[in-house]
mmCIF file of C-alpha atoms and ligand atoms in Angstrom:
data_model
loop_
_atom_site.group_PDB
_atom_site.id
_atom_site.type_symbol
_atom_site.label_atom_id
_atom_site.label_comp_id
_atom_site.label_asym_id
_atom_site.label_seq_id
_atom_site.Cartn_x
_atom_site.Cartn_y
_atom_site.Cartn_z
ATOM 1 C CA MET A 1 0.000 0.000 0.000
ATOM 2 C CA LYS A 2 1.495 3.364 -1.053
ATOM 3 C CA SER A 3 -0.036 6.791 -0.466
ATOM 4 C CA ILE A 4 1.298 9.353 -2.901
ATOM 5 C CA ASN A 5 1.787 12.973 -1.846
ATOM 6 C CA SER A 6 -0.432 14.802 -4.314
ATOM 7 C CA GLU A 7 1.463 18.076 -3.760
ATOM 8 C CA LEU A 8 4.579 16.662 -5.448
ATOM 9 C CA PRO A 9 4.933 16.691 -9.247
ATOM 10 C CA VAL A 10 3.889 13.560 -11.135
ATOM 11 C CA VAL A 11 6.269 12.352 -13.871
ATOM 12 C CA VAL A 12 4.729 11.312 -17.201
ATOM 13 C CA THR A 13 7.182 9.861 -19.748
ATOM 14 C CA GLY A 14 6.363 10.241 -23.446
ATOM 15 C CA GLY A 15 4.172 13.223 -22.562
ATOM 16 C CA SER A 16 3.523 14.172 -26.193
ATOM 17 C CA GLY A 17 1.935 10.784 -26.981
ATOM 18 C CA TYR A 18 -1.748 10.151 -27.665
ATOM 19 C CA ILE A 19 -2.513 8.516 -24.282
ATOM 20 C CA ALA A 20 0.012 10.467 -22.207
ATOM 21 C CA SER A 21 -1.351 13.839 -23.347
ATOM 22 C CA TRP A 22 -4.713 13.026 -21.749
ATOM 23 C CA ILE A 23 -2.967 11.851 -18.571
ATOM 24 C CA VAL A 24 -1.084 15.173 -18.419
ATOM 25 C CA LYS A 25 -4.261 17.193 -19.044
ATOM 26 C CA TYR A 26 -6.323 15.348 -16.415
ATOM 27 C CA LEU A 27 -3.562 15.624 -13.793
ATOM 28 C CA LEU A 28 -3.315 19.372 -14.408
ATOM 29 C CA GLU A 29 -7.094 19.770 -14.247
ATOM 30 C CA GLU A 30 -7.017 17.994 -10.864
ATOM 31 C CA GLY A 31 -4.581 20.674 -9.640
ATOM 32 C CA LYS A 32 -1.486 18.466 -9.698
ATOM 33 C CA SER A 33 1.932 19.505 -10.969
ATOM 34 C CA VAL A 34 3.325 17.502 -13.866
ATOM 35 C CA ARG A 35 6.789 16.869 -15.261
ATOM 36 C CA ALA A 36 6.296 15.509 -18.760
ATOM 37 C CA THR A 37 9.192 14.190 -20.828
ATOM 38 C CA VAL A 38 9.337 14.633 -24.596
ATOM 39 C CA ARG A 39 11.989 13.572 -27.074
ATOM 40 C CA SER A 40 12.611 17.086 -28.338
ATOM 41 C CA LEU A 41 11.510 20.445 -27.001
ATOM 42 C CA LYS A 42 12.181 21.855 -30.477
ATOM 43 C CA ASP A 43 9.619 19.634 -32.199
ATOM 44 C CA ASN A 44 6.757 22.125 -32.237
ATOM 45 C CA LYS A 45 4.512 19.868 -34.292
ATOM 46 C CA LYS A 46 4.650 17.112 -31.680
ATOM 47 C CA ILE A 47 4.403 19.306 -28.592
ATOM 48 C CA ALA A 48 2.095 22.146 -29.744
ATOM 49 C CA HIS A 49 -0.803 20.851 -27.630
ATOM 50 C CA LEU A 50 1.466 20.568 -24.568
ATOM 51 C CA LEU A 51 2.597 24.169 -25.070
ATOM 52 C CA GLU A 52 -1.100 25.162 -25.066
ATOM 53 C CA LEU A 53 -1.531 23.321 -21.755
ATOM 54 C CA LYS A 54 1.560 25.126 -20.456
ATOM 55 C CA ASP A 55 0.010 28.490 -21.401
ATOM 56 C CA GLN A 56 -3.095 27.511 -19.470
ATOM 57 C CA PHE A 57 -1.501 25.880 -16.404
ATOM 58 C CA LYS A 58 1.796 27.852 -16.312
ATOM 59 C CA ASP A 59 4.354 26.495 -13.817
ATOM 60 C CA LYS A 60 2.188 23.487 -12.981
ATOM 61 C CA LEU A 61 3.541 21.859 -16.176
ATOM 62 C CA THR A 62 7.250 21.373 -16.806
ATOM 63 C CA LEU A 63 8.433 19.885 -20.086
ATOM 64 C CA LEU A 64 11.800 18.117 -20.120
ATOM 65 C CA GLU A 65 13.757 16.264 -22.800
ATOM 66 C CA ALA A 66 14.489 12.560 -22.295
ATOM 67 C CA ASP A 67 15.210 9.626 -24.579
ATOM 68 C CA LEU A 68 14.436 6.001 -23.787
ATOM 69 C CA LEU A 69 17.764 4.856 -25.202
ATOM 70 C CA GLN A 70 19.957 7.285 -23.285
ATOM 71 C CA ASP A 71 21.180 6.040 -19.905
ATOM 72 C CA GLY A 72 20.337 8.351 -17.016
ATOM 73 C CA SER A 73 18.124 10.461 -19.265
ATOM 74 C CA PHE A 74 15.232 10.436 -16.784
ATOM 75 C CA ASP A 75 17.174 11.043 -13.523
ATOM 76 C CA GLN A 76 16.703 14.802 -13.391
ATOM 77 C CA THR A 77 12.997 14.558 -14.207
ATOM 78 C CA ILE A 78 12.309 11.961 -11.533
ATOM 79 C CA GLU A 79 14.363 13.627 -8.759
ATOM 80 C CA GLY A 80 12.125 14.548 -5.791
ATOM 81 C CA THR A 81 8.968 12.844 -7.102
ATOM 82 C CA GLU A 82 6.962 9.926 -5.703
ATOM 83 C CA LEU A 83 4.880 8.851 -8.711
ATOM 84 C CA VAL A 84 6.240 7.990 -12.166
ATOM 85 C CA ILE A 85 3.837 7.132 -15.004
ATOM 86 C CA HIS A 86 5.881 5.451 -17.734
ATOM 87 C CA THR A 87 3.997 5.469 -21.034
ATOM 88 C CA ALA A 88 6.785 6.129 -23.573
ATOM 89 C CA SER A 89 7.333 3.211 -25.945
ATOM 90 C CA PRO A 90 7.111 2.919 -29.722
ATOM 91 C CA PHE A 91 3.697 1.812 -30.941
ATOM 92 C CA PHE A 92 3.414 0.761 -34.564
ATOM 93 C CA VAL A 93 2.555 -2.495 -36.289
ATOM 94 C CA ALA A 94 3.187 -1.763 -39.984
ATOM 95 C CA GLY A 95 6.344 -0.885 -41.939
ATOM 96 C CA ILE A 96 8.704 -2.579 -39.474
ATOM 97 C CA LYS A 97 12.158 -3.163 -40.968
ATOM 98 C CA ASN A 98 14.205 -3.969 -37.881
ATOM 99 C CA ALA A 99 11.980 -5.042 -35.006
ATOM 100 C CA GLN A 100 14.851 -5.316 -32.544
ATOM 101 C CA LYS A 101 16.024 -1.764 -33.149
ATOM 102 C CA GLN A 102 12.698 -0.060 -33.778
ATOM 103 C CA LEU A 103 10.533 -1.779 -31.155
ATOM 104 C CA VAL A 104 12.305 -4.063 -28.696
ATOM 105 C CA ASP A 105 15.306 -1.887 -27.835
ATOM 106 C CA PRO A 106 13.351 1.282 -26.966
ATOM 107 C CA ALA A 107 10.607 -0.683 -25.160
ATOM 108 C CA LEU A 108 12.912 -2.928 -23.138
ATOM 109 C CA GLN A 109 15.976 -0.738 -22.602
ATOM 110 C CA GLY A 110 13.676 2.259 -22.135
ATOM 111 C CA THR A 111 11.786 0.502 -19.346
ATOM 112 C CA ARG A 112 15.080 -0.537 -17.733
ATOM 113 C CA ASN A 113 16.371 2.979 -18.054
ATOM 114 C CA VAL A 114 13.326 4.601 -16.422
ATOM 115 C CA LEU A 115 13.130 2.015 -13.636
ATOM 116 C CA GLU A 116 16.857 2.234 -12.896
ATOM 117 C CA SER A 117 16.340 5.989 -12.457
ATOM 118 C CA CYS A 118 13.521 5.143 -10.036
ATOM 119 C CA ASN A 119 15.951 2.903 -8.140
ATOM 120 C CA ARG A 120 18.494 5.749 -7.927
ATOM 121 C CA VAL A 121 15.986 8.431 -6.850
ATOM 122 C CA SER A 122 15.060 7.669 -3.234
ATOM 123 C CA SER A 123 11.772 9.606 -3.233
ATOM 124 C CA VAL A 124 9.971 7.301 -5.709
ATOM 125 C CA LYS A 125 7.153 5.230 -4.172
ATOM 126 C CA ARG A 126 5.089 4.030 -7.128
ATOM 127 C CA VAL A 127 5.522 3.402 -10.852
ATOM 128 C CA VAL A 128 2.545 3.037 -13.184
ATOM 129 C CA LEU A 129 3.533 1.301 -16.422
ATOM 130 C CA THR A 130 1.583 1.425 -19.681
ATOM 131 C CA SER A 131 1.749 -2.113 -20.935
ATOM 132 C CA SER A 132 -0.892 -3.567 -23.285
ATOM 133 C CA VAL A 133 -3.241 -6.488 -23.774
ATOM 134 C CA ALA A 134 -0.528 -7.404 -26.289
ATOM 135 C CA ALA A 135 1.499 -8.537 -23.245
ATOM 136 C CA ILE A 136 -1.445 -10.747 -22.229
ATOM 137 C CA HIS A 137 -2.060 -12.444 -25.565
ATOM 138 C CA SER A 138 -0.769 -12.302 -29.120
ATOM 139 C CA ASP A 139 -3.212 -13.751 -31.678
ATOM 140 C CA ASN A 140 -6.914 -14.318 -31.100
ATOM 141 C CA ILE A 141 -6.368 -18.034 -31.736
ATOM 142 C CA ASP A 142 -4.465 -18.145 -28.420
ATOM 143 C CA SER A 143 -7.865 -17.750 -26.713
ATOM 144 C CA LEU A 144 -8.632 -21.375 -27.632
ATOM 145 C CA GLN A 145 -6.136 -22.321 -24.890
ATOM 146 C CA VAL A 146 -7.827 -20.371 -22.042
ATOM 147 C CA PRO A 147 -11.123 -21.016 -20.215
ATOM 148 C CA ASN A 148 -14.185 -19.563 -22.045
ATOM 149 C CA ASN A 149 -11.816 -18.047 -24.639
ATOM 150 C CA THR A 150 -11.398 -15.251 -22.081
ATOM 151 C CA PHE A 151 -8.102 -13.635 -21.203
ATOM 152 C CA THR A 152 -7.493 -12.340 -17.667
ATOM 153 C CA GLU A 153 -4.547 -10.686 -15.936
ATOM 154 C CA GLU A 154 -3.165 -14.179 -15.177
ATOM 155 C CA HIS A 155 -2.275 -14.717 -18.821
ATOM 156 C CA TRP A 156 0.921 -13.810 -20.622
ATOM 157 C CA ASN A 157 1.666 -13.581 -24.323
ATOM 158 C CA THR A 158 3.848 -16.604 -25.108
ATOM 159 C CA THR A 159 3.543 -16.711 -28.898
ATOM 160 C CA SER A 160 5.018 -13.441 -30.199
ATOM 161 C CA ASN A 161 8.611 -13.078 -31.308
ATOM 162 C CA LEU A 162 10.806 -10.770 -33.375
ATOM 163 C CA THR A 163 9.205 -11.882 -36.635
ATOM 164 C CA HIS A 164 5.627 -12.591 -35.523
ATOM 165 C CA GLN A 165 3.720 -9.725 -33.852
ATOM 166 C CA PRO A 166 6.954 -7.939 -32.829
ATOM 167 C CA TYR A 167 5.124 -4.994 -31.220
ATOM 168 C CA ALA A 168 3.345 -7.430 -28.887
ATOM 169 C CA TYR A 169 6.712 -9.073 -28.225
ATOM 170 C CA SER A 170 8.263 -5.712 -27.279
ATOM 171 C CA LYS A 171 5.447 -4.987 -24.826
ATOM 172 C CA THR A 172 5.685 -8.480 -23.279
ATOM 173 C CA LEU A 173 9.453 -8.237 -22.757
ATOM 174 C CA ALA A 174 9.164 -4.717 -21.325
ATOM 175 C CA GLU A 175 6.416 -5.582 -18.845
ATOM 176 C CA LYS A 176 8.194 -8.772 -17.709
ATOM 177 C CA GLU A 177 11.389 -6.810 -17.169
ATOM 178 C CA ALA A 178 9.498 -4.181 -15.167
ATOM 179 C CA TRP A 179 8.147 -6.844 -12.776
ATOM 180 C CA GLU A 180 11.651 -8.361 -12.445
ATOM 181 C CA ILE A 181 13.220 -5.002 -11.569
ATOM 182 C CA GLN A 182 10.390 -4.160 -9.163
ATOM 183 C CA LYS A 183 10.726 -7.457 -7.285
ATOM 184 C CA LYS A 184 14.371 -6.757 -6.457
ATOM 185 C CA GLN A 185 13.464 -3.879 -4.124
ATOM 186 C CA THR A 186 10.626 -2.804 -1.792
ATOM 187 C CA ARG A 187 10.634 1.025 -1.854
ATOM 188 C CA TRP A 188 8.419 1.457 -4.929
ATOM 189 C CA ASP A 189 5.590 -0.703 -6.129
ATOM 190 C CA LEU A 190 4.411 -1.283 -9.693
ATOM 191 C CA VAL A 191 0.886 -0.993 -11.051
ATOM 192 C CA VAL A 192 0.380 -1.946 -14.694
ATOM 193 C CA ILE A 193 -2.289 -0.800 -17.147
ATOM 194 C CA ASN A 194 -2.940 -3.195 -20.065
ATOM 195 C CA PRO A 195 -5.162 -1.361 -22.560
ATOM 196 C CA SER A 196 -6.720 -2.941 -25.619
ATOM 197 C CA PHE A 197 -6.808 -0.854 -28.824
ATOM 198 C CA VAL A 198 -7.190 2.758 -27.716
ATOM 199 C CA MET A 199 -9.487 5.077 -29.642
ATOM 200 C CA GLY A 200 -11.180 8.422 -29.033
ATOM 201 C CA PRO A 201 -10.336 12.080 -29.502
ATOM 202 C CA SER A 202 -6.704 13.131 -29.652
ATOM 203 C CA LEU A 203 -5.454 16.311 -28.012
ATOM 204 C CA SER A 204 -2.951 16.841 -30.803
ATOM 205 C CA LYS A 205 -3.285 17.154 -34.552
ATOM 206 C CA ARG A 206 -0.682 14.418 -35.120
ATOM 207 C CA LEU A 207 -1.555 11.693 -37.546
ATOM 208 C CA ASP A 208 1.458 9.443 -36.971
ATOM 209 C CA GLY A 209 -0.013 7.472 -34.052
ATOM 210 C CA THR A 210 -1.368 3.984 -34.778
ATOM 211 C CA SER A 211 -4.756 4.633 -33.109
ATOM 212 C CA VAL A 212 -5.371 7.889 -34.969
ATOM 213 C CA GLU A 213 -4.159 6.418 -38.256
ATOM 214 C CA PHE A 214 -6.567 3.468 -37.869
ATOM 215 C CA MET A 215 -9.565 5.812 -37.588
ATOM 216 C CA LYS A 216 -8.328 7.907 -40.500
ATOM 217 C CA ASN A 217 -8.051 4.777 -42.672
ATOM 218 C CA MET A 218 -11.535 3.697 -41.576
ATOM 219 C CA LEU A 219 -13.040 7.035 -42.639
ATOM 220 C CA THR A 220 -11.122 7.788 -45.803
ATOM 221 C CA GLY A 221 -11.883 4.647 -47.785
ATOM 222 C CA VAL A 222 -8.646 2.715 -47.212
ATOM 223 C CA PHE A 223 -10.804 -0.248 -46.075
ATOM 224 C CA ARG A 224 -13.534 0.548 -48.647
ATOM 225 C CA THR A 225 -13.573 -2.996 -50.045
ATOM 226 C CA GLY A 226 -13.951 -4.532 -46.591
ATOM 227 C CA VAL A 227 -12.117 -5.366 -43.381
ATOM 228 C CA PRO A 228 -10.729 -8.636 -42.037
ATOM 229 C CA ASP A 229 -13.311 -10.575 -39.997
ATOM 230 C CA THR A 230 -11.400 -10.196 -36.777
ATOM 231 C CA LYS A 231 -12.413 -9.262 -33.245
ATOM 232 C CA MET A 232 -10.625 -6.544 -31.299
ATOM 233 C CA GLY A 233 -10.897 -5.016 -27.849
ATOM 234 C CA PHE A 234 -11.395 -1.245 -27.852
ATOM 235 C CA VAL A 235 -11.218 1.360 -25.103
ATOM 236 C CA ASP A 236 -11.538 5.138 -24.892
ATOM 237 C CA VAL A 237 -8.291 7.095 -24.556
ATOM 238 C CA ARG A 238 -9.849 9.234 -21.804
ATOM 239 C CA ASP A 239 -10.719 6.117 -19.773
ATOM 240 C CA VAL A 240 -7.198 4.760 -20.262
ATOM 241 C CA ALA A 241 -5.813 8.070 -18.998
ATOM 242 C CA ARG A 242 -8.098 7.957 -15.950
ATOM 243 C CA ALA A 243 -7.002 4.357 -15.309
ATOM 244 C CA HIS A 244 -3.370 5.522 -15.055
ATOM 245 C CA ILE A 245 -4.245 8.282 -12.594
ATOM 246 C CA LEU A 246 -6.390 5.943 -10.480
ATOM 247 C CA ALA A 247 -3.535 3.431 -10.550
ATOM 248 C CA GLY A 248 -1.202 6.148 -9.294
ATOM 249 C CA PHE A 249 -3.346 7.521 -6.487
ATOM 250 C CA THR A 250 -5.291 4.467 -5.237
ATOM 251 C CA PRO A 251 -3.123 3.346 -2.290
ATOM 252 C CA ASN A 252 -4.158 -0.334 -2.514
ATOM 253 C CA ALA A 253 -3.966 -0.616 -6.314
ATOM 254 C CA LYS A 254 -2.056 -3.724 -7.273
ATOM 255 C CA GLY A 255 -0.950 -5.796 -10.248
ATOM 256 C CA ARG A 256 -1.980 -5.799 -13.900
ATOM 257 C CA HIS A 257 -5.235 -4.362 -15.242
ATOM 258 C CA ILE A 258 -6.878 -5.307 -18.530
ATOM 259 C CA THR A 259 -8.315 -1.942 -19.561
ATOM 260 C CA SER A 260 -10.825 -2.581 -22.321
ATOM 261 C CA ALA A 261 -14.425 -1.425 -22.759
ATOM 262 C CA GLU A 262 -15.668 -4.046 -25.208
ATOM 263 C CA VAL A 263 -14.563 -6.616 -27.787
ATOM 264 C CA ILE A 264 -16.284 -6.113 -31.146
ATOM 265 C CA PRO A 265 -15.570 -7.151 -34.732
ATOM 266 C CA MET A 266 -13.490 -4.650 -36.683
ATOM 267 C CA LEU A 267 -16.549 -4.052 -38.860
ATOM 268 C CA GLY A 268 -18.397 -2.872 -35.739
ATOM 269 C CA VAL A 269 -16.349 0.348 -35.806
ATOM 270 C CA ALA A 270 -17.640 1.096 -39.304
ATOM 271 C CA LYS A 271 -21.197 0.262 -38.244
ATOM 272 C CA ILE A 272 -21.094 2.778 -35.380
ATOM 273 C CA VAL A 273 -19.650 5.456 -37.678
ATOM 274 C CA LYS A 274 -22.362 4.764 -40.256
ATOM 275 C CA GLU A 275 -25.167 4.859 -37.680
ATOM 276 C CA ASN A 276 -24.017 8.275 -36.488
ATOM 277 C CA PHE A 277 -22.702 9.949 -39.643
ATOM 278 C CA GLY A 278 -24.725 8.286 -42.417
ATOM 279 C CA LYS A 279 -22.980 8.267 -45.789
ATOM 280 C CA LYS A 280 -20.557 11.061 -44.943
ATOM 281 C CA TYR A 281 -17.557 8.714 -44.758
ATOM 282 C CA SER A 282 -16.448 5.919 -47.035
ATOM 283 C CA VAL A 283 -16.472 3.220 -44.356
ATOM 284 C CA PRO A 284 -16.359 -0.518 -45.116
ATOM 285 C CA THR A 285 -19.705 -2.308 -45.354
ATOM 286 C CA GLY A 286 -18.582 -5.916 -45.136
ATOM 287 C CA ASN A 287 -15.872 -8.387 -44.223
ATOM 288 C CA LEU A 288 -13.241 -9.448 -46.736
ATOM 289 C CA PRO A 289 -13.182 -13.155 -47.610
ATOM 290 C CA LYS A 290 -10.293 -14.808 -45.750
ATOM 291 C CA ALA A 291 -8.702 -15.931 -49.037
ATOM 292 C CA LEU A 292 -8.558 -12.322 -50.192
ATOM 293 C CA VAL A 293 -6.975 -11.182 -46.916
ATOM 294 C CA TYR A 294 -4.165 -13.681 -47.554
ATOM 295 C CA VAL A 295 -3.559 -11.955 -50.902
ATOM 296 C CA ILE A 296 -3.940 -8.255 -50.068
ATOM 297 C CA GLY A 297 -3.249 -8.372 -46.312
ATOM 298 C CA PRO A 298 0.556 -8.155 -46.669
ATOM 299 C CA PHE A 299 0.146 -4.747 -48.386
ATOM 300 C CA PHE A 300 -1.498 -3.508 -45.176
ATOM 301 C CA GLY A 301 0.999 -5.090 -42.808
ATOM 302 C CA LEU A 302 -1.111 -8.260 -42.213
ATOM 303 C CA SER A 303 1.142 -11.301 -42.550
ATOM 304 C CA TRP A 304 -0.182 -14.727 -43.547
ATOM 305 C CA SER A 305 0.322 -15.953 -40.000
ATOM 306 C CA TYR A 306 -1.698 -12.983 -38.685
ATOM 307 C CA THR A 307 -4.535 -13.869 -41.056
ATOM 308 C CA LYS A 308 -4.431 -17.552 -40.158
ATOM 309 C CA ASN A 309 -4.382 -16.912 -36.400
ATOM 310 C CA ASN A 310 -6.891 -14.080 -36.120
ATOM 311 C CA ILE A 311 -9.593 -14.161 -38.774
ATOM 312 C CA GLY A 312 -12.749 -15.795 -37.499
ATOM 313 C CA GLN A 313 -11.162 -16.624 -34.122
ATOM 314 C CA PRO A 314 -12.876 -15.895 -30.781
ATOM 315 C CA LEU A 315 -11.674 -13.264 -28.311
ATOM 316 C CA ASN A 316 -12.878 -12.163 -24.886
ATOM 317 C CA LEU A 317 -11.103 -9.861 -22.437
ATOM 318 C CA ASN A 318 -12.179 -9.790 -18.793
ATOM 319 C CA ASN A 319 -12.080 -6.164 -17.557
ATOM 320 C CA GLU A 320 -13.618 -6.818 -14.102
ATOM 321 C CA TYR A 321 -10.390 -6.286 -12.152
ATOM 322 C CA SER A 322 -9.919 -2.757 -13.557
ATOM 323 C CA LYS A 323 -13.369 -1.917 -12.195
ATOM 324 C CA SER A 324 -12.944 -3.501 -8.767
ATOM 325 C CA ASP A 325 -9.320 -2.540 -8.071
ATOM 326 C CA LEU A 326 -9.294 0.956 -9.578
ATOM 327 C CA GLY A 327 -12.999 1.860 -9.571
ATOM 328 C CA LEU A 328 -12.703 2.478 -13.313
ATOM 329 C CA THR A 329 -15.858 2.971 -15.387
ATOM 330 C CA TYR A 330 -16.000 2.759 -19.173
ATOM 331 C CA ARG A 331 -17.590 5.003 -21.783
ATOM 332 C CA SER A 332 -19.616 3.361 -24.523
ATOM 333 C CA LEU A 333 -17.753 2.708 -27.770
ATOM 334 C CA ASN A 334 -20.465 4.745 -29.512
ATOM 335 C CA GLU A 335 -19.332 7.829 -27.563
ATOM 336 C CA THR A 336 -15.667 6.980 -28.180
ATOM 337 C CA PHE A 337 -15.936 6.663 -31.959
ATOM 338 C CA VAL A 338 -18.309 9.621 -32.403
ATOM 339 C CA ASP A 339 -16.036 11.907 -30.368
ATOM 340 C CA HIS A 340 -13.018 10.622 -32.290
ATOM 341 C CA VAL A 341 -14.574 11.343 -35.687
ATOM 342 C CA ASN A 342 -15.734 14.791 -34.543
ATOM 343 C CA GLN A 343 -12.264 15.656 -33.241
ATOM 344 C CA MET A 344 -10.601 14.579 -36.488
ATOM 345 C CA GLN A 345 -13.075 16.681 -38.409
ATOM 346 C CA THR A 346 -12.637 19.825 -36.289
ATOM 347 C CA SER A 347 -8.849 19.399 -36.353
ATOM 348 C CA GLY A 348 -8.981 19.277 -40.165
ATOM 349 C CA LEU A 349 -7.516 15.759 -40.291
ATOM 350 C CA ILE A 350 -10.240 14.255 -42.500
HETATM 351 P P1 LIG B 1 2.115 7.389 -29.305
HETATM 352 O O1 LIG B 1 1.228 8.548 -29.425
HETATM 353 O O2 LIG B 1 2.906 6.948 -30.482
HETATM 354 O O3 LIG B 1 3.047 7.609 -28.055
HETATM 355 C C1 LIG B 1 4.271 6.939 -27.886
HETATM 356 C C2 LIG B 1 5.155 7.829 -27.055
HETATM 357 O O4 LIG B 1 6.410 7.186 -26.856
HETATM 358 C C3 LIG B 1 5.444 9.160 -27.752
HETATM 359 O O5 LIG B 1 5.410 10.182 -26.803
HETATM 360 C C4 LIG B 1 6.851 8.961 -28.279
HETATM 361 O O6 LIG B 1 7.590 10.153 -28.399
HETATM 362 C C5 LIG B 1 7.443 8.112 -27.163
HETATM 363 N N1 LIG B 1 8.659 7.462 -27.610
HETATM 364 C C6 LIG B 1 8.805 6.543 -28.592
HETATM 365 N N2 LIG B 1 10.119 6.230 -28.721
HETATM 366 C C7 LIG B 1 10.787 6.978 -27.804
HETATM 367 C C8 LIG B 1 12.155 7.138 -27.450
HETATM 368 N N3 LIG B 1 13.139 6.451 -28.065
HETATM 369 N N4 LIG B 1 12.483 8.008 -26.450
HETATM 370 C C9 LIG B 1 11.515 8.729 -25.824
HETATM 371 N N5 LIG B 1 10.202 8.633 -26.126
HETATM 372 C C10 LIG B 1 9.855 7.777 -27.100
HETATM 373 O O7 LIG B 1 1.281 6.092 -28.874
HETATM 374 P P2 LIG B 1 0.252 5.834 -27.696
HETATM 375 O O8 LIG B 1 -0.856 5.096 -28.312
HETATM 376 O O9 LIG B 1 -0.020 7.042 -26.896
HETATM 377 O O10 LIG B 1 1.108 4.810 -26.824
HETATM 378 C C11 LIG B 1 1.556 5.117 -25.527
HETATM 379 C C12 LIG B 1 1.788 3.835 -24.780
HETATM 380 O O11 LIG B 1 0.572 3.087 -24.732
HETATM 381 C C13 LIG B 1 2.824 2.906 -25.404
HETATM 382 O O12 LIG B 1 3.534 2.301 -24.345
HETATM 383 C C14 LIG B 1 1.972 1.865 -26.129
HETATM 384 O O13 LIG B 1 2.649 0.650 -26.261
HETATM 385 C C15 LIG B 1 0.812 1.756 -25.153
HETATM 386 N N6 LIG B 1 -0.437 1.225 -25.711
HETATM 387 C C16 LIG B 1 -1.082 1.873 -26.719
HETATM 388 C C17 LIG B 1 -2.285 1.365 -27.203
HETATM 389 C C18 LIG B 1 -3.056 2.047 -28.294
HETATM 390 O O14 LIG B 1 -3.967 1.426 -28.863
HETATM 391 N N7 LIG B 1 -2.773 3.300 -28.620
HETATM 392 C C19 LIG B 1 -2.811 0.179 -26.649
HETATM 393 C C20 LIG B 1 -2.116 -0.458 -25.629
HETATM 394 C C21 LIG B 1 -0.939 0.079 -25.148
HETATM 395 P P3 LIG B 1 7.372 11.170 -29.633
HETATM 396 O O15 LIG B 1 6.124 11.953 -29.279
HETATM 397 O O16 LIG B 1 8.602 11.988 -29.642
HETATM 398 O O17 LIG B 1 7.194 10.334 -30.866
#
């Protein structure tokens, strides 16, 4: 059990990211001080929305540069704080050329780097880590091995590797390493958030994030001919942000937390968009035949093994522990997708 002094600044790594930006905003709105790390203070495109928050909240927000791959990079930021929320990690699933360098090294070494800083800085009491359901399972076919095809926090992804689902592999290695490092000491505890696919309005106008890009592709006709018949868990970015803050400030919070509102077929996203926006967007109206996904899937980053192991396979994610341990509640996916589309429209992204 750890009570965090809410007068001290909270560290958020990867502060310019899609999820982290909401964490930063909510913390500031609650009156807390925040130290957010970004890769470059000169990258105005990436940090414009944080600079707007800084204008609004003044000295309550401090932006600092830190890189996951640079030893000691986070020491100064963490000095004198009790709560560190570590979100920074590369998140992309397509166009991977060197999975070790692009995904595993920053995820794994970055986690080591941040947690070693926490070991050096004696004030730290709690670390909240953004992991993923990708550290719980890899392909949907893996659900055939668990009771009721339902994954819980007890499960670990055992089937990803550098060539198959390397992003999921990077998240699995990073979370495992975090638990190993945590177990070697008693001063700080670790609470882990494992979100499914995160959607909902972005605070920035960036389009390079995987979640935002997925919605853009859905709306702009990239999937016009159809989508793979695969089930996915979805969750609102604002609920994921709240989960991190609850994980930080709930003294008894413990362990891993599947953070997912609902599992629906990919086509369900298009259905919700259509119900709310009519014919305004060129969303898919059906599933692609599996044989066709084998042929065209590779052009969209879907390998043959992905197609074989995910299309038509069951998937359930049990989110009960996030509700009981953190008191988290979930928005409906209707609200999530509608707000996401509206934000993209008002930001001029579609
Ligand atoms: P995002 O917007 O791409 O954020 C990733 C963050 O990591 C960015 O701030 C990025 O910095 C930072 N980062 C990447 N490489 C770095 C490096 N070498 N040094 C320092 N910072 C680095 O993606 P997101 O969706 O918010 O993801 C945030 C976290 O949530 C990740 O750990 C991801 O694995 C996890 N997650 C995401 C989802 C989802 O569906 N979005 C689901 C489950 C878990 P820049 O801003 O400089 O690029």
